[in-house]
Amino acid sequence: MPVIRNLRRAVRGAKRRTVDLSHPSRSPLGNAVVNCVVYEHGVRQSGTCPVDEAMQRVGKSGEGFVWLGLHEPSEEEFARIAELFELHPLAVEDAVHAHQRPKLEAYGETLFAVFKTCRYVEHQELTATSEVVDTGELMVFTGHQFVITVRHGRHGSLGPLREGLEKTPELLAKGPSSVLHAIADHVVDEFLAVADAVQDDIDHVETAVFSEHAARAQGEAGRIYQLKRELLELRRAVTPLDRPLQALATRSLPSVDADIRTYFRDVADHQARVTEQITAYDALLDSILQAHLAQVTVAQNEDMRKITAWAAIVAVPTMVCGVYGMNFDHMPELRWRYGYPLTLTVITLACFVIHRGFRRNGWL
């Protein structure tokens, strides 16, 4: 199992694309504005420009949209952007302070979507304190001529996603809703990857619990409980996303292209699959925990039977010695030459018979 587990981790690591944090379109360091790009007819326009100039450029041409990426902006940094794009104050507050549940809200012609991003935390050995699932937040504002992404946390970079979208200009030509779909699809794909990785941990715990010496192992209950806690964190990221995805797939919403709506159905199906996996994992962990507790109970009962059996054996010489230690004048066999060896013989024989009986019945 350890060899297979390490091989799976190596394959997952090889599949992940490395992100160069020094690249201006992906770096979360420094200014809150990660990137500001203009797209026309699905093609990225050369050069970069301030946000207000980018909006003026799109407004004059009447084509394309602006994609503005932000990382953990402060209220002061986001105030000017909110004024420029006429964003609703409630959505602005949620985007700045984060810690929101996944949701979808419409404010006039602007859609505000909140996603939870997830990352599997690699570890050599699962312990009762291991961090398995790390979450962040991603907020997306979409209008007819703009997309604003606000990212919270050290993972969930959209640089590779942006590069992948730029290779399909026909999809980007559908407008900001194509970016919203790509982000939703990316987030749900990460859910699937995390769920598959968590399954490895569950398999490892299951193997340990049903091993030969599982009942004597220390900390198995703590590891199972920690996995359930981490699985709960994943559930909080996945389950609330069901209604927003269903709305994007079935309802006519502002700035969402009708052709893109079909793509959201596929994302909703994947999200439903992750939800089912998490529910199954939680039920499996409950069963594993109950099995482990039953094993511990059985082991304790075996220990108690052994202690009771030895106590019964020791009771024989204790009783005989107690009788002959009462110091009465008229005790049987006190003056007999063979009284002492006879007493020891009777004690030994009685203990042997009792011990054999307990062994035959499986108590020893």
Short mmCIF file of C-alpha atoms in Angstrom, two decimals:
data_model
loop_
_atom_site.label_atom_id
_atom_site.label_comp_id
_atom_site.label_asym_id
_atom_site.label_seq_id
_atom_site.Cartn_x
_atom_site.Cartn_y
_atom_site.Cartn_z
CA MET A 1 0.00 0.00 0.00
CA PRO A 2 2.71 2.62 0.80
CA VAL A 3 4.30 2.03 -2.63
CA ILE A 4 0.98 2.45 -4.45
CA ARG A 5 0.14 5.51 -2.33
CA ASN A 6 3.45 7.20 -3.15
CA LEU A 7 3.03 6.34 -6.84
CA ARG A 8 -0.41 7.98 -6.92
CA ARG A 9 1.02 11.11 -5.31
CA ALA A 10 3.82 11.25 -7.86
CA VAL A 11 1.34 10.94 -10.74
CA ARG A 12 -0.84 13.69 -9.28
CA GLY A 13 2.19 15.93 -8.89
CA ALA A 14 3.27 15.28 -12.47
CA LYS A 15 -0.16 16.17 -13.81
CA ARG A 16 -0.26 19.52 -12.03
CA ARG A 17 1.05 22.44 -14.03
CA THR A 18 3.70 24.44 -12.25
CA VAL A 19 2.97 28.13 -11.81
CA ASP A 20 5.69 30.73 -12.10
CA LEU A 21 4.83 33.28 -9.41
CA SER A 22 7.19 35.80 -10.95
CA HIS A 23 4.92 36.10 -13.99
CA PRO A 24 2.88 39.31 -13.64
CA SER A 25 -0.34 37.59 -14.64
CA ARG A 26 -0.04 35.05 -11.83
CA SER A 27 1.90 36.65 -9.04
CA PRO A 28 -0.11 37.38 -5.87
CA LEU A 29 2.66 39.57 -4.54
CA GLY A 30 2.67 43.32 -4.35
CA ASN A 31 -0.21 45.25 -5.89
CA ALA A 32 -3.73 43.82 -5.55
CA VAL A 33 -4.18 44.13 -9.33
CA VAL A 34 -2.70 40.93 -10.76
CA ASN A 35 -3.58 41.66 -14.38
CA CYS A 36 -5.83 43.76 -16.58
CA VAL A 37 -6.36 42.46 -20.13
CA VAL A 38 -8.64 43.49 -23.00
CA TYR A 39 -10.17 40.82 -25.25
CA GLU A 40 -11.80 41.59 -28.59
CA HIS A 41 -13.46 38.87 -30.66
CA GLY A 42 -11.92 36.35 -28.29
CA VAL A 43 -8.36 37.52 -28.93
CA ARG A 44 -6.15 39.06 -26.27
CA GLN A 45 -5.06 42.55 -27.21
CA SER A 46 -1.38 43.33 -26.93
CA GLY A 47 -0.04 45.48 -24.13
CA THR A 48 -1.37 46.30 -20.69
CA CYS A 49 -3.07 49.46 -19.50
CA PRO A 50 -4.72 50.82 -16.34
CA VAL A 51 -8.25 49.70 -15.57
CA ASP A 52 -9.95 52.96 -16.54
CA GLU A 53 -8.12 53.10 -19.88
CA ALA A 54 -9.06 49.49 -20.59
CA MET A 55 -12.74 50.25 -19.99
CA GLN A 56 -12.57 53.32 -22.21
CA ARG A 57 -10.98 51.21 -24.93
CA VAL A 58 -13.76 48.63 -24.77
CA GLY A 59 -16.44 51.32 -24.57
CA LYS A 60 -15.20 53.08 -27.72
CA SER A 61 -14.94 49.93 -29.80
CA GLY A 62 -18.17 48.41 -28.49
CA GLU A 63 -16.55 45.00 -28.78
CA GLY A 64 -14.94 42.63 -26.32
CA PHE A 65 -14.51 42.88 -22.59
CA VAL A 66 -11.98 43.58 -19.85
CA TRP A 67 -10.70 40.83 -17.56
CA LEU A 68 -9.39 42.30 -14.32
CA GLY A 69 -7.70 39.98 -11.83
CA LEU A 70 -7.26 40.95 -8.16
CA HIS A 71 -5.69 39.22 -5.19
CA GLU A 72 -6.93 40.07 -1.68
CA PRO A 73 -7.62 43.76 -2.32
CA SER A 74 -8.13 46.15 0.56
CA GLU A 75 -11.19 48.37 0.84
CA GLU A 76 -9.19 51.36 -0.41
CA GLU A 77 -7.80 49.45 -3.40
CA PHE A 78 -11.22 48.12 -4.38
CA ALA A 79 -13.17 51.34 -3.85
CA ARG A 80 -12.06 52.95 -7.12
CA ILE A 81 -12.72 49.75 -9.08
CA ALA A 82 -16.18 49.39 -7.54
CA GLU A 83 -17.00 52.98 -8.53
CA LEU A 84 -15.70 52.51 -12.08
CA PHE A 85 -17.69 49.33 -12.71
CA GLU A 86 -20.72 50.43 -10.65
CA LEU A 87 -20.63 47.37 -8.40
CA HIS A 88 -23.21 46.90 -5.68
CA PRO A 89 -21.94 47.78 -2.16
CA LEU A 90 -23.08 44.46 -0.70
CA ALA A 91 -21.16 42.49 -3.32
CA VAL A 92 -18.13 44.72 -2.80
CA GLU A 93 -18.19 44.07 0.93
CA ASP A 94 -18.38 40.30 0.35
CA ALA A 95 -15.49 40.44 -2.15
CA VAL A 96 -13.21 42.39 0.18
CA HIS A 97 -13.87 40.59 3.45
CA ALA A 98 -14.36 37.08 2.00
CA HIS A 99 -15.46 34.14 4.21
CA GLN A 100 -18.60 33.66 2.15
CA ARG A 101 -20.55 30.55 1.20
CA PRO A 102 -20.61 29.64 -2.50
CA LYS A 103 -23.49 31.58 -4.05
CA LEU A 104 -24.76 33.43 -7.11
CA GLU A 105 -26.45 36.85 -6.93
CA ALA A 106 -27.67 39.25 -9.58
CA TYR A 107 -27.36 43.00 -9.06
CA GLY A 108 -28.99 44.64 -12.06
CA GLU A 109 -26.93 43.64 -15.11
CA THR A 110 -24.04 42.35 -12.99
CA LEU A 111 -23.65 38.81 -11.71
CA PHE A 112 -21.71 38.12 -8.53
CA ALA A 113 -20.53 34.53 -7.99
CA VAL A 114 -18.61 33.11 -5.04
CA PHE A 115 -16.59 29.90 -5.32
CA LYS A 116 -14.59 27.98 -2.75
CA THR A 117 -11.24 26.78 -4.09
CA CYS A 118 -9.72 23.59 -2.71
CA ARG A 119 -6.26 22.07 -2.63
CA TYR A 120 -5.10 18.70 -1.35
CA VAL A 121 -2.26 19.05 1.14
CA GLU A 122 0.36 16.36 0.53
CA HIS A 123 1.65 14.55 3.63
CA GLN A 124 3.92 11.57 4.21
CA GLU A 125 1.72 10.07 6.90
CA LEU A 126 -1.81 10.87 8.02
CA THR A 127 -1.95 11.80 11.70
CA ALA A 128 -4.64 13.08 14.05
CA THR A 129 -3.53 16.67 13.27
CA SER A 130 -2.72 16.43 9.55
CA GLU A 131 -4.14 19.10 7.26
CA VAL A 132 -5.67 17.33 4.29
CA VAL A 133 -7.84 19.96 2.57
CA ASP A 134 -6.91 23.63 2.24
CA THR A 135 -9.57 26.04 0.99
CA GLY A 136 -9.60 29.54 -0.42
CA GLU A 137 -12.16 31.81 -2.05
CA LEU A 138 -12.72 33.16 -5.53
CA MET A 139 -15.25 35.88 -6.31
CA VAL A 140 -16.29 36.69 -9.88
CA PHE A 141 -18.12 39.81 -11.10
CA THR A 142 -19.44 39.56 -14.66
CA GLY A 143 -21.05 42.30 -16.71
CA HIS A 144 -21.60 42.81 -20.43
CA GLN A 145 -18.12 44.23 -20.92
CA PHE A 146 -16.07 43.08 -17.94
CA VAL A 147 -15.01 40.21 -15.73
CA ILE A 148 -13.48 40.88 -12.31
CA THR A 149 -11.95 38.01 -10.38
CA VAL A 150 -11.04 38.47 -6.72
CA ARG A 151 -8.95 35.69 -5.22
CA HIS A 152 -8.33 35.01 -1.52
CA GLY A 153 -5.73 32.49 -0.40
CA ARG A 154 -2.33 31.31 -1.61
CA HIS A 155 -3.65 28.82 -4.16
CA GLY A 156 -6.18 28.82 -6.97
CA SER A 157 -4.13 30.91 -9.40
CA LEU A 158 -5.99 31.64 -12.64
CA GLY A 159 -2.86 32.12 -14.78
CA PRO A 160 -2.95 28.63 -16.38
CA LEU A 161 -6.73 28.95 -16.81
CA ARG A 162 -6.32 32.25 -18.65
CA GLU A 163 -3.69 30.76 -20.94
CA GLY A 164 -5.93 27.80 -21.73
CA LEU A 165 -8.86 30.04 -22.57
CA GLU A 166 -6.74 32.17 -24.87
CA LYS A 167 -6.12 29.07 -26.99
CA THR A 168 -9.86 28.89 -27.76
CA PRO A 169 -10.76 32.40 -29.01
CA GLU A 170 -14.07 31.16 -30.40
CA LEU A 171 -15.17 30.44 -26.83
CA LEU A 172 -13.83 33.71 -25.44
CA ALA A 173 -15.76 35.52 -28.17
CA LYS A 174 -18.96 34.54 -26.33
CA GLY A 175 -18.08 37.18 -23.75
CA PRO A 176 -17.61 37.28 -19.97
CA SER A 177 -19.88 34.28 -19.40
CA SER A 178 -17.27 32.07 -21.09
CA VAL A 179 -14.77 33.13 -18.41
CA LEU A 180 -17.33 32.45 -15.67
CA HIS A 181 -17.92 28.96 -17.09
CA ALA A 182 -14.18 28.25 -17.32
CA ILE A 183 -13.69 29.29 -13.69
CA ALA A 184 -16.62 27.16 -12.49
CA ASP A 185 -15.35 24.20 -14.48
CA HIS A 186 -11.83 24.68 -13.11
CA VAL A 187 -13.06 24.88 -9.50
CA VAL A 188 -15.19 21.72 -9.83
CA ASP A 189 -12.33 19.84 -11.51
CA GLU A 190 -10.18 20.73 -8.49
CA PHE A 191 -12.95 19.32 -6.26
CA LEU A 192 -12.74 16.05 -8.18
CA ALA A 193 -8.96 15.92 -7.84
CA VAL A 194 -9.13 16.58 -4.09
CA ALA A 195 -11.87 13.96 -3.63
CA ASP A 196 -9.78 11.36 -5.46
CA ALA A 197 -6.75 12.21 -3.30
CA VAL A 198 -8.79 11.97 -0.09
CA GLN A 199 -9.89 8.50 -1.18
CA ASP A 200 -6.24 7.40 -0.94
CA ASP A 201 -6.18 8.49 2.71
CA ILE A 202 -9.45 6.68 3.39
CA ASP A 203 -8.09 3.49 1.78
CA HIS A 204 -4.97 3.76 3.92
CA VAL A 205 -6.96 4.17 7.15
CA GLU A 206 -9.30 1.34 6.17
CA THR A 207 -6.36 -1.00 5.59
CA ALA A 208 -4.84 -0.03 8.94
CA VAL A 209 -8.11 -0.56 10.83
CA PHE A 210 -8.67 -4.04 9.44
CA SER A 211 -5.07 -5.15 9.86
CA GLU A 212 -4.12 -7.92 12.29
CA HIS A 213 -3.08 -5.65 15.16
CA ALA A 214 -5.52 -2.81 14.49
CA ALA A 215 -7.24 -3.07 17.88
CA ARG A 216 -3.89 -2.48 19.62
CA ALA A 217 -2.91 0.43 17.37
CA GLN A 218 -2.85 3.87 18.92
CA GLY A 219 -4.44 6.91 17.30
CA GLU A 220 -6.62 5.23 14.65
CA ALA A 221 -9.77 6.87 16.00
CA GLY A 222 -8.01 10.25 15.95
CA ARG A 223 -6.97 9.79 12.33
CA ILE A 224 -10.47 8.81 11.28
CA TYR A 225 -11.96 11.79 13.09
CA GLN A 226 -9.44 14.14 11.48
CA LEU A 227 -10.37 12.79 8.04
CA LYS A 228 -14.03 13.42 8.81
CA ARG A 229 -13.23 17.01 9.79
CA GLU A 230 -11.29 17.61 6.59
CA LEU A 231 -14.06 15.98 4.59
CA LEU A 232 -16.53 18.36 6.23
CA GLU A 233 -14.42 21.30 5.03
CA LEU A 234 -14.57 19.91 1.50
CA ARG A 235 -18.33 19.42 1.81
CA ARG A 236 -18.77 23.08 2.82
CA ALA A 237 -17.02 24.09 -0.38
CA VAL A 238 -18.88 21.71 -2.69
CA THR A 239 -22.48 21.31 -1.52
CA PRO A 240 -23.63 24.98 -1.52
CA LEU A 241 -22.45 25.30 -5.14
CA ASP A 242 -25.32 23.10 -6.34
CA ARG A 243 -27.96 25.82 -6.56
CA PRO A 244 -25.75 28.45 -8.27
CA LEU A 245 -24.70 25.97 -10.97
CA GLN A 246 -28.28 24.85 -11.50
CA ALA A 247 -29.32 28.49 -11.90
CA LEU A 248 -26.55 29.14 -14.42
CA ALA A 249 -27.52 26.03 -16.36
CA THR A 250 -31.29 26.56 -16.47
CA ARG A 251 -32.16 30.23 -15.94
CA SER A 252 -31.77 33.22 -18.21
CA LEU A 253 -29.36 35.46 -16.32
CA PRO A 254 -27.80 38.82 -17.22
CA SER A 255 -24.50 38.66 -19.17
CA VAL A 256 -24.76 34.88 -19.58
CA ASP A 257 -24.72 33.79 -23.22
CA ALA A 258 -27.39 31.22 -24.14
CA ASP A 259 -24.78 28.98 -25.79
CA ILE A 260 -22.63 29.01 -22.65
CA ARG A 261 -25.61 27.98 -20.53
CA THR A 262 -25.38 24.49 -22.02
CA TYR A 263 -21.80 24.14 -20.80
CA PHE A 264 -22.87 24.88 -17.23
CA ARG A 265 -24.99 21.71 -17.28
CA ASP A 266 -21.85 19.64 -17.66
CA VAL A 267 -20.23 21.47 -14.74
CA ALA A 268 -23.34 20.86 -12.63
CA ASP A 269 -23.14 17.12 -13.40
CA HIS A 270 -19.52 17.00 -12.26
CA GLN A 271 -20.39 18.90 -9.11
CA ALA A 272 -23.19 16.41 -8.36
CA ARG A 273 -20.69 13.60 -8.77
CA VAL A 274 -18.35 15.19 -6.21
CA THR A 275 -21.23 15.63 -3.78
CA GLU A 276 -22.11 11.95 -4.09
CA GLN A 277 -18.47 10.98 -3.54
CA ILE A 278 -18.24 13.07 -0.38
CA THR A 279 -21.47 11.57 0.98
CA ALA A 280 -20.18 8.06 0.26
CA TYR A 281 -16.81 8.84 1.89
CA ASP A 282 -18.49 10.18 5.01
CA ALA A 283 -20.67 7.07 5.31
CA LEU A 284 -17.62 4.85 4.76
CA LEU A 285 -15.65 6.69 7.47
CA ASP A 286 -18.59 6.23 9.85
CA SER A 287 -18.51 2.49 9.16
CA ILE A 288 -14.72 2.35 9.60
CA LEU A 289 -14.96 4.23 12.89
CA GLN A 290 -17.70 1.92 14.18
CA ALA A 291 -15.67 -1.12 13.14
CA HIS A 292 -12.59 0.22 14.92
CA LEU A 293 -14.54 0.93 18.10
CA ALA A 294 -16.01 -2.58 17.94
CA GLN A 295 -12.50 -4.01 17.59
CA VAL A 296 -11.31 -2.01 20.59
CA THR A 297 -14.29 -3.26 22.62
CA VAL A 298 -13.58 -6.87 21.66
CA ALA A 299 -9.89 -6.43 22.57
CA GLN A 300 -10.85 -4.98 25.95
CA ASN A 301 -13.24 -7.88 26.57
CA GLU A 302 -10.45 -10.33 25.78
CA ASP A 303 -8.17 -8.56 28.22
CA MET A 304 -10.83 -8.66 30.91
CA ARG A 305 -11.39 -12.40 30.34
CA LYS A 306 -7.67 -13.08 30.72
CA ILE A 307 -7.47 -11.02 33.88
CA THR A 308 -10.53 -12.81 35.29
CA ALA A 309 -9.11 -16.22 34.41
CA TRP A 310 -5.78 -15.53 36.11
CA ALA A 311 -7.61 -14.08 39.13
CA ALA A 312 -9.61 -17.33 39.40
CA ILE A 313 -6.42 -19.40 39.25
CA VAL A 314 -4.69 -17.28 41.90
CA ALA A 315 -7.79 -17.53 44.12
CA VAL A 316 -7.10 -21.24 44.81
CA PRO A 317 -3.71 -20.86 46.59
CA THR A 318 -4.96 -17.65 48.18
CA MET A 319 -7.91 -19.49 49.73
CA VAL A 320 -5.85 -22.45 50.96
CA CYS A 321 -3.10 -20.23 52.38
CA GLY A 322 -5.73 -18.06 54.00
CA VAL A 323 -7.28 -21.03 55.76
CA TYR A 324 -3.95 -22.29 57.11
CA GLY A 325 -3.00 -18.82 58.20
CA MET A 326 -5.88 -18.56 60.71
CA ASN A 327 -3.72 -19.85 63.65
CA PHE A 328 -6.29 -22.20 65.23
CA ASP A 329 -4.93 -24.98 67.46
CA HIS A 330 -6.97 -27.77 65.95
CA MET A 331 -6.32 -27.52 62.19
CA PRO A 332 -6.38 -30.68 60.03
CA GLU A 333 -3.04 -32.13 59.01
CA LEU A 334 -0.99 -29.54 60.95
CA ARG A 335 1.02 -32.24 62.73
CA TRP A 336 1.13 -34.67 59.79
CA ARG A 337 4.55 -35.19 58.18
CA TYR A 338 3.23 -35.02 54.61
CA GLY A 339 0.69 -32.23 55.17
CA TYR A 340 2.75 -29.46 53.61
CA PRO A 341 3.69 -31.29 50.38
CA LEU A 342 0.11 -32.55 50.07
CA THR A 343 -1.22 -29.01 50.32
CA LEU A 344 1.18 -27.80 47.62
CA THR A 345 0.23 -30.72 45.40
CA VAL A 346 -3.49 -29.99 45.78
CA ILE A 347 -2.93 -26.29 45.02
CA THR A 348 -0.83 -27.05 41.93
CA LEU A 349 -3.29 -29.65 40.63
CA ALA A 350 -6.28 -27.36 41.15
CA CYS A 351 -4.53 -24.45 39.37
CA PHE A 352 -3.56 -26.75 36.48
CA VAL A 353 -7.14 -28.01 36.04
CA ILE A 354 -8.59 -24.48 36.12
CA HIS A 355 -5.91 -23.19 33.70
CA ARG A 356 -6.60 -26.03 31.27
CA GLY A 357 -10.33 -25.37 31.43
CA PHE A 358 -9.83 -21.69 30.64
CA ARG A 359 -7.48 -22.51 27.75
CA ARG A 360 -10.00 -24.96 26.32
CA ASN A 361 -12.71 -22.29 26.35
CA GLY A 362 -10.47 -19.63 24.81
CA TRP A 363 -10.12 -17.42 27.85
CA LEU A 364 -6.33 -17.80 27.97
#
